[in-house]
C-alpha cells in the first residue's frame, strides 16, 4: 500500500485564499468609509436646506434691489 501525504495542499490553498479574503475585507471597509462620507455630506446639505428660509432670501433680494434703485436714482 502506498501512502501519499497531502499536508502541503492546505498550506498552498491558505496562501491563495487568505490574501483574497483580506483584500475583500479591505475593499469592503473602504467602500463603507466612502459611503459614510457621502451620507455625511448629503446630511450636511439637507440640514442647510432645512435651515434655508426662501421668504427671507426673497426679502433680502428685494431690499438690495430697492437699495440699488435708490442709489441709481430710478
PDB file of N, CA and C in Angstrom:
ATOM      1  N   UNK A   1       0.812  -1.164   0.000  1.00  0.00           N
ATOM      2  CA  UNK A   1       0.000   0.000   0.000  1.00  0.00           C
ATOM      3  C   UNK A   1       0.879   1.260   0.000  1.00  0.00           C
ATOM      4  N   UNK A   2       0.491   2.205  -0.851  1.00  0.00           N
ATOM      5  CA  UNK A   2       1.261   3.442  -0.984  1.00  0.00           C
ATOM      6  C   UNK A   2       0.530   4.550  -0.221  1.00  0.00           C
ATOM      7  N   UNK A   3       1.268   5.222   0.645  1.00  0.00           N
ATOM      8  CA  UNK A   3       0.691   6.328   1.392  1.00  0.00           C
ATOM      9  C   UNK A   3       1.158   7.642   0.770  1.00  0.00           C
ATOM     10  N   UNK A   4       0.198   8.486   0.482  1.00  0.00           N
ATOM     11  CA  UNK A   4       0.520   9.798  -0.076  1.00  0.00           C
ATOM     12  C   UNK A   4       0.145  10.846   0.973  1.00  0.00           C
ATOM     13  N   UNK A   5       1.080  11.693   1.257  1.00  0.00           N
ATOM     14  CA  UNK A   5       0.811  12.746   2.235  1.00  0.00           C
ATOM     15  C   UNK A   5       0.399  14.019   1.506  1.00  0.00           C
ATOM     16  N   UNK A   6      -0.666  14.623   1.963  1.00  0.00           N
ATOM     17  CA  UNK A   6      -1.206  15.833   1.345  1.00  0.00           C
ATOM     18  C   UNK A   6      -1.137  17.017   2.302  1.00  0.00           C
ATOM     19  N   UNK A   7      -0.124  17.136   3.076  1.00  0.00           N
ATOM     20  CA  UNK A   7      -0.035  18.196   4.076  1.00  0.00           C
ATOM     21  C   UNK A   7       0.173  19.575   3.426  1.00  0.00           C
ATOM     22  N   UNK A   8       0.906  19.641   2.361  1.00  0.00           N
ATOM     23  CA  UNK A   8       1.206  20.930   1.734  1.00  0.00           C
ATOM     24  C   UNK A   8      -0.009  21.498   1.007  1.00  0.00           C
ATOM     25  N   UNK A   9      -0.974  20.708   0.720  1.00  0.00           N
ATOM     26  CA  UNK A   9      -2.135  21.152  -0.030  1.00  0.00           C
ATOM     27  C   UNK A   9      -2.893  22.258   0.710  1.00  0.00           C
ATOM     28  N   UNK A  10      -3.130  22.084   1.982  1.00  0.00           N
ATOM     29  CA  UNK A  10      -3.849  23.086   2.757  1.00  0.00           C
ATOM     30  C   UNK A  10      -3.034  24.376   2.892  1.00  0.00           C
ATOM     31  N   UNK A  11      -1.730  24.244   2.965  1.00  0.00           N
ATOM     32  CA  UNK A  11      -0.878  25.427   3.071  1.00  0.00           C
ATOM     33  C   UNK A  11      -0.946  26.255   1.799  1.00  0.00           C
ATOM     34  N   UNK A  12      -0.920  25.596   0.654  1.00  0.00           N
ATOM     35  CA  UNK A  12      -0.998  26.309  -0.620  1.00  0.00           C
ATOM     36  C   UNK A  12      -2.375  26.958  -0.784  1.00  0.00           C
ATOM     37  N   UNK A  13      -3.424  26.238  -0.434  1.00  0.00           N
ATOM     38  CA  UNK A  13      -4.766  26.812  -0.517  1.00  0.00           C
ATOM     39  C   UNK A  13      -4.901  28.009   0.412  1.00  0.00           C
ATOM     40  N   UNK A  14      -4.349  27.902   1.597  1.00  0.00           N
ATOM     41  CA  UNK A  14      -4.404  29.012   2.544  1.00  0.00           C
ATOM     42  C   UNK A  14      -3.594  30.188   2.026  1.00  0.00           C
ATOM     43  N   UNK A  15      -2.488  29.942   1.380  1.00  0.00           N
ATOM     44  CA  UNK A  15      -1.653  31.016   0.838  1.00  0.00           C
ATOM     45  C   UNK A  15      -2.368  31.751  -0.285  1.00  0.00           C
ATOM     46  N   UNK A  16      -3.286  31.088  -0.945  1.00  0.00           N
ATOM     47  CA  UNK A  16      -4.057  31.739  -2.012  1.00  0.00           C
ATOM     48  C   UNK A  16      -5.313  32.391  -1.437  1.00  0.00           C
ATOM     49  N   UNK A  17      -6.002  31.712  -0.553  1.00  0.00           N
ATOM     50  CA  UNK A  17      -7.281  32.202  -0.057  1.00  0.00           C
ATOM     51  C   UNK A  17      -7.162  33.328   0.972  1.00  0.00           C
ATOM     52  N   UNK A  18      -6.189  33.275   1.846  1.00  0.00           N
ATOM     53  CA  UNK A  18      -6.070  34.287   2.898  1.00  0.00           C
ATOM     54  C   UNK A  18      -5.861  35.680   2.314  1.00  0.00           C
ATOM     55  N   UNK A  19      -4.952  35.886   1.354  1.00  0.00           N
ATOM     56  CA  UNK A  19      -4.833  37.233   0.777  1.00  0.00           C
ATOM     57  C   UNK A  19      -6.106  37.684   0.058  1.00  0.00           C
ATOM     58  N   UNK A  20      -6.794  36.754  -0.592  1.00  0.00           N
ATOM     59  CA  UNK A  20      -8.055  37.122  -1.245  1.00  0.00           C
ATOM     60  C   UNK A  20      -9.103  37.559  -0.228  1.00  0.00           C
ATOM     61  N   UNK A  21      -9.188  36.859   0.877  1.00  0.00           N
ATOM     62  CA  UNK A  21     -10.143  37.218   1.920  1.00  0.00           C
ATOM     63  C   UNK A  21      -9.774  38.566   2.529  1.00  0.00           C
ATOM     64  N   UNK A  22      -8.490  38.791   2.799  1.00  0.00           N
ATOM     65  CA  UNK A  22      -8.050  40.056   3.390  1.00  0.00           C
ATOM     66  C   UNK A  22      -8.323  41.213   2.421  1.00  0.00           C
ATOM     67  N   UNK A  23      -8.042  41.012   1.143  1.00  0.00           N
ATOM     68  CA  UNK A  23      -8.319  42.065   0.147  1.00  0.00           C
ATOM     69  C   UNK A  23      -9.811  42.355   0.061  1.00  0.00           C
ATOM     70  N   UNK A  24     -10.637  41.321   0.106  1.00  0.00           N
ATOM     71  CA  UNK A  24     -12.087  41.517   0.055  1.00  0.00           C
ATOM     72  C   UNK A  24     -12.578  42.301   1.268  1.00  0.00           C
ATOM     73  N   UNK A  25     -12.059  41.973   2.441  1.00  0.00           N
ATOM     74  CA  UNK A  25     -12.440  42.695   3.648  1.00  0.00           C
ATOM     75  C   UNK A  25     -11.985  44.153   3.581  1.00  0.00           C
ATOM     76  N   UNK A  26     -10.772  44.376   3.091  1.00  0.00           N
ATOM     77  CA  UNK A  26     -10.255  45.737   2.990  1.00  0.00           C
ATOM     78  C   UNK A  26     -11.086  46.559   2.004  1.00  0.00           C
ATOM     79  N   UNK A  27     -11.446  45.971   0.867  1.00  0.00           N
ATOM     80  CA  UNK A  27     -12.275  46.685  -0.115  1.00  0.00           C
ATOM     81  C   UNK A  27     -13.648  46.997   0.462  1.00  0.00           C
ATOM     82  N   UNK A  28     -14.204  46.055   1.205  1.00  0.00           N
ATOM     83  CA  UNK A  28     -15.497  46.289   1.852  1.00  0.00           C
ATOM     84  C   UNK A  28     -15.424  47.418   2.862  1.00  0.00           C
ATOM     85  N   UNK A  29     -14.343  47.471   3.638  1.00  0.00           N
ATOM     86  CA  UNK A  29     -14.186  48.555   4.609  1.00  0.00           C
ATOM     87  C   UNK A  29     -14.002  49.895   3.909  1.00  0.00           C
ATOM     88  N   UNK A  30     -13.227  49.926   2.851  1.00  0.00           N
ATOM     89  CA  UNK A  30     -13.038  51.179   2.105  1.00  0.00           C
ATOM     90  C   UNK A  30     -14.348  51.654   1.490  1.00  0.00           C
ATOM     91  N   UNK A  31     -15.135  50.727   0.976  1.00  0.00           N
ATOM     92  CA  UNK A  31     -16.439  51.084   0.428  1.00  0.00           C
ATOM     93  C   UNK A  31     -17.348  51.638   1.516  1.00  0.00           C
ATOM     94  N   UNK A  32     -17.321  51.026   2.686  1.00  0.00           N
ATOM     95  CA  UNK A  32     -18.118  51.515   3.805  1.00  0.00           C
ATOM     96  C   UNK A  32     -17.717  52.916   4.221  1.00  0.00           C
ATOM     97  N   UNK A  33     -16.413  53.184   4.261  1.00  0.00           N
ATOM     98  CA  UNK A  33     -15.932  54.519   4.620  1.00  0.00           C
ATOM     99  C   UNK A  33     -16.359  55.532   3.568  1.00  0.00           C
ATOM    100  N   UNK A  34     -16.257  55.167   2.298  1.00  0.00           N
ATOM    101  CA  UNK A  34     -16.661  56.064   1.224  1.00  0.00           C
ATOM    102  C   UNK A  34     -18.159  56.375   1.306  1.00  0.00           C
ATOM    103  N   UNK A  35     -18.976  55.358   1.524  1.00  0.00           N
ATOM    104  CA  UNK A  35     -20.415  55.568   1.623  1.00  0.00           C
ATOM    105  C   UNK A  35     -20.764  56.408   2.845  1.00  0.00           C
ATOM    106  N   UNK A  36     -20.046  56.199   3.954  1.00  0.00           N
ATOM    107  CA  UNK A  36     -20.275  57.002   5.149  1.00  0.00           C
ATOM    108  C   UNK A  36     -19.991  58.474   4.886  1.00  0.00           C
ATOM    109  N   UNK A  37     -18.897  58.762   4.188  1.00  0.00           N
ATOM    110  CA  UNK A  37     -18.573  60.160   3.908  1.00  0.00           C
ATOM    111  C   UNK A  37     -19.603  60.792   2.963  1.00  0.00           C
ATOM    112  N   UNK A  38     -20.118  60.026   2.007  1.00  0.00           N
ATOM    113  CA  UNK A  38     -21.161  60.539   1.122  1.00  0.00           C
ATOM    114  C   UNK A  38     -22.445  60.846   1.893  1.00  0.00           C
ATOM    115  N   UNK A  39     -22.808  59.961   2.813  1.00  0.00           N
ATOM    116  CA  UNK A  39     -24.016  60.172   3.606  1.00  0.00           C
ATOM    117  C   UNK A  39     -23.832  61.388   4.512  1.00  0.00           C
ATOM    118  N   UNK A  40     -22.646  61.540   5.078  1.00  0.00           N
ATOM    119  CA  UNK A  40     -22.387  62.688   5.948  1.00  0.00           C
ATOM    120  C   UNK A  40     -22.494  63.993   5.160  1.00  0.00           C
ATOM    121  N   UNK A  41     -21.948  64.024   3.929  1.00  0.00           N
ATOM    122  CA  UNK A  41     -22.039  65.219   3.095  1.00  0.00           C
ATOM    123  C   UNK A  41     -23.495  65.539   2.732  1.00  0.00           C
ATOM    124  N   UNK A  42     -24.260  64.521   2.373  1.00  0.00           N
ATOM    125  CA  UNK A  42     -25.655  64.764   1.997  1.00  0.00           C
ATOM    126  C   UNK A  42     -26.476  65.194   3.207  1.00  0.00           C
ATOM    127  N   UNK A  43     -26.121  64.706   4.392  1.00  0.00           N
ATOM    128  CA  UNK A  43     -26.817  65.127   5.601  1.00  0.00           C
ATOM    129  C   UNK A  43     -26.559  66.597   5.884  1.00  0.00           C
ATOM    130  N   UNK A  44     -25.324  67.034   5.701  1.00  0.00           N
ATOM    131  CA  UNK A  44     -24.994  68.440   5.908  1.00  0.00           C
ATOM    132  C   UNK A  44     -25.758  69.303   4.914  1.00  0.00           C
ATOM    133  N   UNK A  45     -25.833  68.861   3.662  1.00  0.00           N
ATOM    134  CA  UNK A  45     -26.580  69.619   2.652  1.00  0.00           C
ATOM    135  C   UNK A  45     -28.063  69.685   2.990  1.00  0.00           C
ATOM    136  N   UNK A  46     -28.634  68.589   3.452  1.00  0.00           N
ATOM    137  CA  UNK A  46     -30.057  68.596   3.784  1.00  0.00           C
ATOM    138  C   UNK A  46     -30.314  69.480   5.001  1.00  0.00           C
ATOM    139  N   UNK A  47     -29.391  69.516   5.962  1.00  0.00           N
ATOM    140  CA  UNK A  47     -29.554  70.414   7.115  1.00  0.00           C
ATOM    141  C   UNK A  47     -29.512  71.864   6.658  1.00  0.00           C
ATOM    142  N   UNK A  48     -28.644  72.173   5.700  1.00  0.00           N
ATOM    143  CA  UNK A  48     -28.595  73.529   5.160  1.00  0.00           C
ATOM    144  C   UNK A  48     -29.899  73.891   4.469  1.00  0.00           C
ATOM    145  N   UNK A  49     -30.489  72.946   3.760  1.00  0.00           N
ATOM    146  CA  UNK A  49     -31.756  73.210   3.082  1.00  0.00           C
ATOM    147  C   UNK A  49     -32.897  73.377   4.072  1.00  0.00           C
ATOM    148  N   UNK A  50     -32.854  72.656   5.174  1.00  0.00           N
ATOM    149  CA  UNK A  50     -33.900  72.787   6.187  1.00  0.00           C
ATOM    150  C   UNK A  50     -33.839  74.176   6.819  1.00  0.00           C
ATOM    151  N   UNK A  51     -32.621  74.682   7.058  1.00  0.00           N
ATOM    152  CA  UNK A  51     -32.449  75.990   7.668  1.00  0.00           C
ATOM    153  C   UNK A  51     -32.702  77.130   6.682  1.00  0.00           C
ATOM    154  N   UNK A  52     -32.780  76.838   5.394  1.00  0.00           N
ATOM    155  CA  UNK A  52     -32.965  77.862   4.365  1.00  0.00           C
ATOM    156  C   UNK A  52     -34.378  78.427   4.427  1.00  0.00           C
ATOM    157  N   UNK A  53     -34.477  79.725   4.496  1.00  0.00           N
ATOM    158  CA  UNK A  53     -35.764  80.410   4.516  1.00  0.00           C
ATOM    159  C   UNK A  53     -35.952  81.136   3.190  1.00  0.00           C
ATOM    160  N   UNK A  54     -36.756  80.611   2.281  1.00  0.00           N
ATOM    161  CA  UNK A  54     -36.904  81.248   0.974  1.00  0.00           C
ATOM    162  C   UNK A  54     -37.513  82.642   1.049  1.00  0.00           C
ATOM    163  N   UNK A  55     -38.475  82.833   1.946  1.00  0.00           N
ATOM    164  CA  UNK A  55     -39.096  84.157   2.031  1.00  0.00           C
ATOM    165  C   UNK A  55     -38.097  85.193   2.520  1.00  0.00           C
ATOM    166  N   UNK A  56     -37.269  84.818   3.486  1.00  0.00           N
ATOM    167  CA  UNK A  56     -36.244  85.746   3.977  1.00  0.00           C
ATOM    168  C   UNK A  56     -35.257  86.093   2.861  1.00  0.00           C
ATOM    169  N   UNK A  57     -34.900  85.099   2.066  1.00  0.00           N
ATOM    170  CA  UNK A  57     -33.967  85.323   0.958  1.00  0.00           C
ATOM    171  C   UNK A  57     -34.585  86.285  -0.066  1.00  0.00           C
ATOM    172  N   UNK A  58     -35.881  86.105  -0.358  1.00  0.00           N
ATOM    173  CA  UNK A  58     -36.561  86.985  -1.314  1.00  0.00           C
ATOM    174  C   UNK A  58     -36.626  88.408  -0.763  1.00  0.00           C
ATOM    175  N   UNK A  59     -36.926  88.541   0.535  1.00  0.00           N
ATOM    176  CA  UNK A  59     -36.983  89.872   1.138  1.00  0.00           C
ATOM    177  C   UNK A  59     -35.633  90.573   1.046  1.00  0.00           C
ATOM    178  N   UNK A  60     -34.567  89.830   1.314  1.00  0.00           N
ATOM    179  CA  UNK A  60     -33.232  90.424   1.220  1.00  0.00           C
ATOM    180  C   UNK A  60     -32.927  90.842  -0.217  1.00  0.00           C
ATOM    181  N   UNK A  61     -33.283  90.016  -1.181  1.00  0.00           N
ATOM    182  CA  UNK A  61     -33.060  90.359  -2.581  1.00  0.00           C
ATOM    183  C   UNK A  61     -33.858  91.610  -2.968  1.00  0.00           C
ATOM    184  N   UNK A  62     -35.084  91.693  -2.472  1.00  0.00           N
ATOM    185  CA  UNK A  62     -35.926  92.850  -2.769  1.00  0.00           C
ATOM    186  C   UNK A  62     -35.341  94.119  -2.141  1.00  0.00           C
ATOM    187  N   UNK A  63     -34.844  94.008  -0.911  1.00  0.00           N
ATOM    188  CA  UNK A  63     -34.218  95.162  -0.269  1.00  0.00           C
ATOM    189  C   UNK A  63     -32.975  95.609  -1.030  1.00  0.00           C
ATOM    190  N   UNK A  64     -32.181  94.658  -1.489  1.00  0.00           N
ATOM    191  CA  UNK A  64     -30.988  95.002  -2.267  1.00  0.00           C
ATOM    192  C   UNK A  64     -31.405  95.684  -3.564  1.00  0.00           C
ATOM    193  N   UNK A  65     -32.424  95.173  -4.231  1.00  0.00           N
ATOM    194  CA  UNK A  65     -32.892  95.767  -5.479  1.00  0.00           C
ATOM    195  C   UNK A  65     -33.396  97.193  -5.243  1.00  0.00           C
ATOM    196  N   UNK A  66     -34.194  97.362  -4.198  1.00  0.00           N
ATOM    197  CA  UNK A  66     -34.705  98.693  -3.890  1.00  0.00           C
ATOM    198  C   UNK A  66     -33.563  99.643  -3.516  1.00  0.00           C
ATOM    199  N   UNK A  67     -32.590  99.152  -2.793  1.00  0.00           N
ATOM    200  CA  UNK A  67     -31.433  99.976  -2.440  1.00  0.00           C
ATOM    201  C   UNK A  67     -30.640 100.394  -3.658  1.00  0.00           C
ATOM    202  N   UNK A  68     -30.456  99.485  -4.587  1.00  0.00           N
ATOM    203  CA  UNK A  68     -29.727  99.815  -5.820  1.00  0.00           C
ATOM    204  C   UNK A  68     -30.510 100.828  -6.652  1.00  0.00           C
ATOM    205  N   UNK A  69     -31.829 100.676  -6.714  1.00  0.00           N
ATOM    206  CA  UNK A  69     -32.652 101.650  -7.439  1.00  0.00           C
ATOM    207  C   UNK A  69     -32.553 103.019  -6.780  1.00  0.00           C
ATOM    208  N   UNK A  70     -32.536 103.055  -5.452  1.00  0.00           N
ATOM    209  CA  UNK A  70     -32.431 104.325  -4.734  1.00  0.00           C
ATOM    210  C   UNK A  70     -31.090 105.002  -5.012  1.00  0.00           C
ATOM    211  N   UNK A  71     -30.017 104.190  -5.014  1.00  0.00           N
ATOM    212  CA  UNK A  71     -28.681 104.726  -5.264  1.00  0.00           C
ATOM    213  C   UNK A  71     -28.581 105.256  -6.697  1.00  0.00           C
ATOM    214  N   UNK A  72     -29.122 104.528  -7.653  1.00  0.00           N
ATOM    215  CA  UNK A  72     -29.063 104.923  -9.064  1.00  0.00           C
ATOM    216  C   UNK A  72     -30.001 106.090  -9.364  1.00  0.00           C
ATOM    217  N   UNK A  73     -31.021 106.253  -8.545  1.00  0.00           N
ATOM    218  CA  UNK A  73     -31.949 107.360  -8.734  1.00  0.00           C
ATOM    219  C   UNK A  73     -33.081 107.041  -9.663  1.00  0.00           C
ATOM    220  N   UNK A  74     -33.410 105.753  -9.840  1.00  0.00           N
ATOM    221  CA  UNK A  74     -34.520 105.397 -10.736  1.00  0.00           C
ATOM    222  C   UNK A  74     -35.837 105.591 -10.061  1.00  0.00           C
TER     223      UNK A  74
END
